[in-house]
Amino acid sequence: GDSVTQTEGLVTLTEGLPVMLNCTYQTIYSNPFLFWYVQHLNESPRLLLKSFTDNKRTEHQGFHATLHKSSSSFHLQKSSAQLSDSALYYCALGGYKVVFGSGTRLLVSP
Amino acid sequence: DPKIIQKPKYLVAVTGSEKILICEQYLGHNAMYWYRQSAKKPLEFMFSYSYQKLMDNQTASSRFQPQSSKKNHLDLQITALKPDDSATYFCASSPPTGEQNTLYFGAGTRLSVL
């Protein structure tokens, strides 16, 4: 079945450093939808960005990701972390149903 | 104004009791879902409904029963509650076309079973 792998459970960064959260997926579908959701403390998950176009960069709120079907990856990046970026980030794969990865908690410190 | 309303926000129950979690969405979506989030399993798919019909069920236990009385309602009945059921339960919905699989989440119901 479909699956999403997020290898880092916790990423700690100092403010101003670049962010990269890894996401790889497995699916039989040739045109998958990939998503990043962000969940701040005591809030519900909300969509951060999404893509279904191969090798096209998608951006939102300073974050960006590029879907690479050749490597089944959809890594999330940001050039400079902010304190307010501290949150739980889920990579998700759309299809018959949405499958979430295990999540990566990002902690940004001063 | 919240477009997906979940009630109650917090719920404390005793082991063996039964509770109903309420979800109403006002986004005009036809697909609705239940997800569960706990410390052990970050975000776990439970059920999906489309046009009030069950599409997918990934919950092994029959103690969890979704109920859809209206197109924009998807409640979750949980019977014979166990401490392991303690979690935050999120209701979500998605548009029918154009943005398939984009989920919009409610604020969640935090359930504690004692």
PDB file of C-alpha atoms in Angstrom:
ATOM      1  CA  GLY A   1       0.000   0.000   0.000  1.00  0.00           C
ATOM      2  CA  ASP A   2       0.892   3.668  -0.083  1.00  0.00           C
ATOM      3  CA  SER A   3       3.343   4.913   2.503  1.00  0.00           C
ATOM      4  CA  VAL A   4       5.248   8.035   3.506  1.00  0.00           C
ATOM      5  CA  THR A   5       8.568   8.081   5.321  1.00  0.00           C
ATOM      6  CA  GLN A   6       9.880  10.971   7.359  1.00  0.00           C
ATOM      7  CA  THR A   7      13.232   9.926   8.727  1.00  0.00           C
ATOM      8  CA  GLU A   8      13.701  12.652  11.319  1.00  0.00           C
ATOM      9  CA  GLY A   9      11.497  12.629  14.348  1.00  0.00           C
ATOM     10  CA  LEU A  10      13.030  15.799  15.735  1.00  0.00           C
ATOM     11  CA  VAL A  11      15.042  18.552  14.110  1.00  0.00           C
ATOM     12  CA  THR A  12      16.558  21.287  16.251  1.00  0.00           C
ATOM     13  CA  LEU A  13      17.930  24.443  14.686  1.00  0.00           C
ATOM     14  CA  THR A  14      19.172  27.849  15.612  1.00  0.00           C
ATOM     15  CA  GLU A  15      17.205  30.758  14.222  1.00  0.00           C
ATOM     16  CA  GLY A  16      18.503  31.899  10.848  1.00  0.00           C
ATOM     17  CA  LEU A  17      19.819  28.524   9.745  1.00  0.00           C
ATOM     18  CA  PRO A  18      18.302  26.691   6.767  1.00  0.00           C
ATOM     19  CA  VAL A  19      15.591  24.109   7.216  1.00  0.00           C
ATOM     20  CA  MET A  20      15.339  20.817   5.400  1.00  0.00           C
ATOM     21  CA  LEU A  21      12.848  18.144   6.370  1.00  0.00           C
ATOM     22  CA  ASN A  22      12.989  14.891   4.469  1.00  0.00           C
ATOM     23  CA  CYS A  23      10.053  13.078   2.908  1.00  0.00           C
ATOM     24  CA  THR A  24       9.978  10.055   0.653  1.00  0.00           C
ATOM     25  CA  TYR A  25       6.973   8.094  -0.464  1.00  0.00           C
ATOM     26  CA  GLN A  26       5.876   4.850  -2.048  1.00  0.00           C
ATOM     27  CA  THR A  27       2.844   4.505  -4.279  1.00  0.00           C
ATOM     28  CA  ILE A  28       1.710   2.666  -7.374  1.00  0.00           C
ATOM     29  CA  TYR A  29       0.080   5.791  -8.760  1.00  0.00           C
ATOM     30  CA  SER A  30       2.028   7.544 -11.488  1.00  0.00           C
ATOM     31  CA  ASN A  31       0.600  10.986 -10.619  1.00  0.00           C
ATOM     32  CA  PRO A  32       0.587  11.301  -6.847  1.00  0.00           C
ATOM     33  CA  PHE A  33      -0.391  14.390  -4.890  1.00  0.00           C
ATOM     34  CA  LEU A  34       2.128  15.311  -2.194  1.00  0.00           C
ATOM     35  CA  PHE A  35       1.410  17.630   0.713  1.00  0.00           C
ATOM     36  CA  TRP A  36       3.089  19.245   3.661  1.00  0.00           C
ATOM     37  CA  TYR A  37       0.891  20.004   6.656  1.00  0.00           C
ATOM     38  CA  VAL A  38       2.020  22.018   9.662  1.00  0.00           C
ATOM     39  CA  GLN A  39       0.632  21.693  13.159  1.00  0.00           C
ATOM     40  CA  HIS A  40       1.490  24.261  15.800  1.00  0.00           C
ATOM     41  CA  LEU A  41       1.140  23.467  19.477  1.00  0.00           C
ATOM     42  CA  ASN A  42      -2.479  22.944  20.539  1.00  0.00           C
ATOM     43  CA  GLU A  43      -3.731  23.544  17.028  1.00  0.00           C
ATOM     44  CA  SER A  44      -4.982  21.310  14.245  1.00  0.00           C
ATOM     45  CA  PRO A  45      -2.959  20.452  11.145  1.00  0.00           C
ATOM     46  CA  ARG A  46      -3.274  22.881   8.258  1.00  0.00           C
ATOM     47  CA  LEU A  47      -2.050  22.705   4.710  1.00  0.00           C
ATOM     48  CA  LEU A  48       1.320  24.350   4.102  1.00  0.00           C
ATOM     49  CA  LEU A  49       1.902  23.449   0.469  1.00  0.00           C
ATOM     50  CA  LYS A  50       1.152  20.789  -2.104  1.00  0.00           C
ATOM     51  CA  SER A  51       2.245  19.582  -5.495  1.00  0.00           C
ATOM     52  CA  PHE A  52       1.539  17.038  -8.178  1.00  0.00           C
ATOM     53  CA  THR A  53       3.864  18.384 -10.860  1.00  0.00           C
ATOM     54  CA  ASP A  54       7.180  16.645 -11.301  1.00  0.00           C
ATOM     55  CA  ASN A  55      10.292  18.803 -10.848  1.00  0.00           C
ATOM     56  CA  LYS A  56       8.339  21.998 -10.216  1.00  0.00           C
ATOM     57  CA  ARG A  57       9.118  24.036  -7.104  1.00  0.00           C
ATOM     58  CA  THR A  58       6.117  25.055  -5.041  1.00  0.00           C
ATOM     59  CA  GLU A  59       6.335  27.771  -2.403  1.00  0.00           C
ATOM     60  CA  HIS A  60       4.238  29.120   0.426  1.00  0.00           C
ATOM     61  CA  GLN A  61       4.998  31.254   3.464  1.00  0.00           C
ATOM     62  CA  GLY A  62       8.746  31.066   2.877  1.00  0.00           C
ATOM     63  CA  PHE A  63       8.799  27.288   2.598  1.00  0.00           C
ATOM     64  CA  HIS A  64       9.339  25.407  -0.633  1.00  0.00           C
ATOM     65  CA  ALA A  65       9.363  21.848  -1.880  1.00  0.00           C
ATOM     66  CA  THR A  66       9.884  20.118  -5.197  1.00  0.00           C
ATOM     67  CA  LEU A  67       8.294  16.833  -6.136  1.00  0.00           C
ATOM     68  CA  HIS A  68      10.851  14.486  -7.660  1.00  0.00           C
ATOM     69  CA  LYS A  69       9.152  11.397  -8.991  1.00  0.00           C
ATOM     70  CA  SER A  70      12.480   9.868  -9.983  1.00  0.00           C
ATOM     71  CA  SER A  71      13.493   9.647  -6.334  1.00  0.00           C
ATOM     72  CA  SER A  72       9.976   9.611  -4.837  1.00  0.00           C
ATOM     73  CA  SER A  73      10.852  12.583  -2.683  1.00  0.00           C
ATOM     74  CA  PHE A  74       9.193  15.805  -1.563  1.00  0.00           C
ATOM     75  CA  HIS A  75      11.564  17.461   0.896  1.00  0.00           C
ATOM     76  CA  LEU A  76      10.533  20.662   2.666  1.00  0.00           C
ATOM     77  CA  GLN A  77      13.003  23.539   2.763  1.00  0.00           C
ATOM     78  CA  LYS A  78      13.314  27.070   4.007  1.00  0.00           C
ATOM     79  CA  SER A  79      16.333  29.304   3.664  1.00  0.00           C
ATOM     80  CA  SER A  80      16.220  30.796   7.155  1.00  0.00           C
ATOM     81  CA  ALA A  81      14.396  29.349  10.141  1.00  0.00           C
ATOM     82  CA  GLN A  82      12.289  31.568  12.401  1.00  0.00           C
ATOM     83  CA  LEU A  83      11.210  30.945  15.966  1.00  0.00           C
ATOM     84  CA  SER A  84       7.611  30.797  14.783  1.00  0.00           C
ATOM     85  CA  ASP A  85       8.450  27.844  12.524  1.00  0.00           C
ATOM     86  CA  SER A  86       8.625  25.580  15.556  1.00  0.00           C
ATOM     87  CA  ALA A  87       5.883  23.035  14.930  1.00  0.00           C
ATOM     88  CA  LEU A  88       5.114  19.490  13.869  1.00  0.00           C
ATOM     89  CA  TYR A  89       5.390  18.949  10.122  1.00  0.00           C
ATOM     90  CA  TYR A  90       3.644  16.126   8.303  1.00  0.00           C
ATOM     91  CA  CYS A  91       4.356  14.977   4.791  1.00  0.00           C
ATOM     92  CA  ALA A  92       1.326  13.354   3.190  1.00  0.00           C
ATOM     93  CA  LEU A  93       0.494  11.401   0.058  1.00  0.00           C
ATOM     94  CA  GLY A  94      -2.864  11.859  -1.628  1.00  0.00           C
ATOM     95  CA  GLY A  95      -4.659   9.178  -3.485  1.00  0.00           C
ATOM     96  CA  TYR A  96      -7.688   7.067  -2.631  1.00  0.00           C
ATOM     97  CA  LYS A  97      -7.077   8.299   0.870  1.00  0.00           C
ATOM     98  CA  VAL A  98      -4.502  10.641   2.346  1.00  0.00           C
ATOM     99  CA  VAL A  99      -1.614   8.855   4.033  1.00  0.00           C
ATOM    100  CA  PHE A 100       0.493  10.790   6.518  1.00  0.00           C
ATOM    101  CA  GLY A 101       4.090  10.266   7.498  1.00  0.00           C
ATOM    102  CA  SER A 102       5.061   9.967  11.141  1.00  0.00           C
ATOM    103  CA  GLY A 103       5.828  13.673  11.384  1.00  0.00           C
ATOM    104  CA  THR A 104       8.937  15.736  12.106  1.00  0.00           C
ATOM    105  CA  ARG A 105       8.996  18.093  15.036  1.00  0.00           C
ATOM    106  CA  LEU A 106      10.983  21.242  14.269  1.00  0.00           C
ATOM    107  CA  LEU A 107      12.322  23.232  17.201  1.00  0.00           C
ATOM    108  CA  VAL A 108      13.916  26.582  16.422  1.00  0.00           C
ATOM    109  CA  SER A 109      15.870  28.244  19.190  1.00  0.00           C
ATOM    110  CA  PRO A 110      17.279  31.784  19.467  1.00  0.00           C
TER     111      PRO A 110
ATOM    112  CA  ASP B   1     -15.473  31.626  12.157  1.00  0.00           C
ATOM    113  CA  PRO B   2     -14.504  27.964  12.218  1.00  0.00           C
ATOM    114  CA  LYS B   3     -15.825  26.133   9.190  1.00  0.00           C
ATOM    115  CA  ILE B   4     -15.475  22.696  10.742  1.00  0.00           C
ATOM    116  CA  ILE B   5     -17.031  22.504  14.164  1.00  0.00           C
ATOM    117  CA  GLN B   6     -16.124  19.736  16.556  1.00  0.00           C
ATOM    118  CA  LYS B   7     -17.857  19.267  19.864  1.00  0.00           C
ATOM    119  CA  PRO B   8     -16.910  18.967  22.614  1.00  0.00           C
ATOM    120  CA  LYS B   9     -13.399  20.375  22.649  1.00  0.00           C
ATOM    121  CA  TYR B  10     -12.472  18.330  25.725  1.00  0.00           C
ATOM    122  CA  LEU B  11     -14.043  15.123  26.945  1.00  0.00           C
ATOM    123  CA  VAL B  12     -13.310  13.012  29.998  1.00  0.00           C
ATOM    124  CA  ALA B  13     -14.842   9.554  30.160  1.00  0.00           C
ATOM    125  CA  VAL B  14     -14.640   6.523  32.395  1.00  0.00           C
ATOM    126  CA  THR B  15     -13.539   3.139  31.146  1.00  0.00           C
ATOM    127  CA  GLY B  16     -16.412   1.166  29.674  1.00  0.00           C
ATOM    128  CA  SER B  17     -18.616   4.150  28.912  1.00  0.00           C
ATOM    129  CA  GLU B  18     -19.833   5.399  25.540  1.00  0.00           C
ATOM    130  CA  LYS B  19     -19.323   8.811  23.968  1.00  0.00           C
ATOM    131  CA  ILE B  20     -20.248  10.574  20.741  1.00  0.00           C
ATOM    132  CA  LEU B  21     -17.938  13.073  19.106  1.00  0.00           C
ATOM    133  CA  ILE B  22     -19.718  15.632  16.949  1.00  0.00           C
ATOM    134  CA  CYS B  23     -18.482  17.070  13.663  1.00  0.00           C
ATOM    135  CA  GLU B  24     -20.197  19.545  11.348  1.00  0.00           C
ATOM    136  CA  GLN B  25     -18.593  21.202   8.358  1.00  0.00           C
ATOM    137  CA  TYR B  26     -19.766  24.302   6.529  1.00  0.00           C
ATOM    138  CA  LEU B  27     -17.339  24.257   3.621  1.00  0.00           C
ATOM    139  CA  GLY B  28     -19.726  22.564   1.212  1.00  0.00           C
ATOM    140  CA  HIS B  29     -17.513  19.489   1.008  1.00  0.00           C
ATOM    141  CA  ASN B  30     -18.882  16.051   0.280  1.00  0.00           C
ATOM    142  CA  ALA B  31     -16.007  14.054   1.717  1.00  0.00           C
ATOM    143  CA  MET B  32     -15.432  13.844   5.464  1.00  0.00           C
ATOM    144  CA  TYR B  33     -12.929  11.966   7.571  1.00  0.00           C
ATOM    145  CA  TRP B  34     -11.902  11.059  11.072  1.00  0.00           C
ATOM    146  CA  TYR B  35      -8.260  11.013  12.161  1.00  0.00           C
ATOM    147  CA  ARG B  36      -6.777  10.208  15.544  1.00  0.00           C
ATOM    148  CA  GLN B  37      -3.623  11.634  17.043  1.00  0.00           C
ATOM    149  CA  SER B  38      -1.869  10.325  20.117  1.00  0.00           C
ATOM    150  CA  ALA B  39       1.644  10.253  21.467  1.00  0.00           C
ATOM    151  CA  LYS B  40       2.078   6.710  20.132  1.00  0.00           C
ATOM    152  CA  LYS B  41       0.723   7.313  16.616  1.00  0.00           C
ATOM    153  CA  PRO B  42       1.081  10.857  15.337  1.00  0.00           C
ATOM    154  CA  LEU B  43      -1.827  11.141  12.842  1.00  0.00           C
ATOM    155  CA  GLU B  44      -3.783   8.021  12.091  1.00  0.00           C
ATOM    156  CA  PHE B  45      -6.521   7.686   9.471  1.00  0.00           C
ATOM    157  CA  MET B  46      -9.727   6.126  10.793  1.00  0.00           C
ATOM    158  CA  PHE B  47     -12.636   6.588   8.368  1.00  0.00           C
ATOM    159  CA  SER B  48     -13.589   8.368   5.185  1.00  0.00           C
ATOM    160  CA  TYR B  49     -17.077   9.175   3.954  1.00  0.00           C
ATOM    161  CA  SER B  50     -18.213  10.513   0.621  1.00  0.00           C
ATOM    162  CA  TYR B  51     -21.799  11.641   0.053  1.00  0.00           C
ATOM    163  CA  GLN B  52     -22.652  10.086   3.413  1.00  0.00           C
ATOM    164  CA  LYS B  53     -21.363   6.670   2.404  1.00  0.00           C
ATOM    165  CA  LEU B  54     -18.459   4.880   4.037  1.00  0.00           C
ATOM    166  CA  MET B  55     -15.527   4.767   1.641  1.00  0.00           C
ATOM    167  CA  ASP B  56     -12.716   3.436   3.781  1.00  0.00           C
ATOM    168  CA  ASN B  57     -12.358   2.063   7.284  1.00  0.00           C
ATOM    169  CA  GLN B  58      -8.905   1.585   8.788  1.00  0.00           C
ATOM    170  CA  THR B  59     -10.110   1.083  12.344  1.00  0.00           C
ATOM    171  CA  ALA B  60      -9.886  -2.511  13.434  1.00  0.00           C
ATOM    172  CA  SER B  61     -12.274  -2.170  16.325  1.00  0.00           C
ATOM    173  CA  SER B  62     -16.036  -2.142  15.856  1.00  0.00           C
ATOM    174  CA  ARG B  63     -16.233   0.015  18.975  1.00  0.00           C
ATOM    175  CA  PHE B  64     -15.722   2.972  16.679  1.00  0.00           C
ATOM    176  CA  GLN B  65     -18.783   3.741  14.566  1.00  0.00           C
ATOM    177  CA  PRO B  66     -19.121   6.803  12.347  1.00  0.00           C
ATOM    178  CA  GLN B  67     -22.609   8.211  11.894  1.00  0.00           C
ATOM    179  CA  SER B  68     -23.676  10.555   9.107  1.00  0.00           C
ATOM    180  CA  SER B  69     -27.182  11.939   9.577  1.00  0.00           C
ATOM    181  CA  LYS B  70     -26.685  14.810   7.140  1.00  0.00           C
ATOM    182  CA  LYS B  71     -24.299  15.522   4.288  1.00  0.00           C
ATOM    183  CA  ASN B  72     -22.259  17.933   6.385  1.00  0.00           C
ATOM    184  CA  HIS B  73     -22.266  15.849   9.566  1.00  0.00           C
ATOM    185  CA  LEU B  74     -19.998  12.999  10.527  1.00  0.00           C
ATOM    186  CA  ASP B  75     -20.166  11.999  14.158  1.00  0.00           C
ATOM    187  CA  LEU B  76     -18.057   9.322  15.805  1.00  0.00           C
ATOM    188  CA  GLN B  77     -19.576   6.994  18.363  1.00  0.00           C
ATOM    189  CA  ILE B  78     -17.123   5.175  20.614  1.00  0.00           C
ATOM    190  CA  THR B  79     -18.394   2.396  22.865  1.00  0.00           C
ATOM    191  CA  ALA B  80     -16.774   0.453  25.685  1.00  0.00           C
ATOM    192  CA  LEU B  81     -14.098   3.102  26.065  1.00  0.00           C
ATOM    193  CA  LYS B  82     -10.588   2.086  27.072  1.00  0.00           C
ATOM    194  CA  PRO B  83      -7.705   4.171  28.397  1.00  0.00           C
ATOM    195  CA  ASP B  84      -5.857   3.467  25.125  1.00  0.00           C
ATOM    196  CA  ASP B  85      -8.581   5.394  23.307  1.00  0.00           C
ATOM    197  CA  SER B  86      -7.244   8.570  24.896  1.00  0.00           C
ATOM    198  CA  ALA B  87      -6.230  10.801  22.013  1.00  0.00           C
ATOM    199  CA  THR B  88      -7.203  13.860  20.061  1.00  0.00           C
ATOM    200  CA  TYR B  89      -9.765  13.049  17.392  1.00  0.00           C
ATOM    201  CA  PHE B  90      -9.765  15.281  14.347  1.00  0.00           C
ATOM    202  CA  CYS B  91     -12.572  15.580  11.878  1.00  0.00           C
ATOM    203  CA  ALA B  92     -11.602  16.717   8.389  1.00  0.00           C
ATOM    204  CA  SER B  93     -13.211  17.365   5.039  1.00  0.00           C
ATOM    205  CA  SER B  94     -12.042  17.791   1.465  1.00  0.00           C
ATOM    206  CA  PRO B  95     -13.428  19.348  -1.719  1.00  0.00           C
ATOM    207  CA  PRO B  96     -14.893  17.049  -4.362  1.00  0.00           C
ATOM    208  CA  THR B  97     -12.903  18.236  -7.337  1.00  0.00           C
ATOM    209  CA  GLY B  98      -9.917  20.341  -8.232  1.00  0.00           C
ATOM    210  CA  GLU B  99      -8.249  20.045  -4.842  1.00  0.00           C
ATOM    211  CA  GLN B 100      -8.751  16.406  -4.222  1.00  0.00           C
ATOM    212  CA  ASN B 101      -7.279  15.149  -1.007  1.00  0.00           C
ATOM    213  CA  THR B 102      -6.613  18.607   0.402  1.00  0.00           C
ATOM    214  CA  LEU B 103      -7.791  18.157   3.953  1.00  0.00           C
ATOM    215  CA  TYR B 104      -9.294  20.828   6.140  1.00  0.00           C
ATOM    216  CA  PHE B 105      -9.212  19.920   9.807  1.00  0.00           C
ATOM    217  CA  GLY B 106     -11.439  20.845  12.685  1.00  0.00           C
ATOM    218  CA  ALA B 107      -9.976  21.918  16.013  1.00  0.00           C
ATOM    219  CA  GLY B 108     -10.235  18.404  17.414  1.00  0.00           C
ATOM    220  CA  THR B 109     -11.796  16.738  20.435  1.00  0.00           C
ATOM    221  CA  ARG B 110      -9.328  15.781  23.130  1.00  0.00           C
ATOM    222  CA  LEU B 111     -10.577  12.598  24.778  1.00  0.00           C
ATOM    223  CA  SER B 112      -9.215  11.316  28.069  1.00  0.00           C
ATOM    224  CA  VAL B 113     -10.389   7.924  29.297  1.00  0.00           C
ATOM    225  CA  LEU B 114      -9.825   7.237  32.981  1.00  0.00           C
TER     226      LEU B 114
END
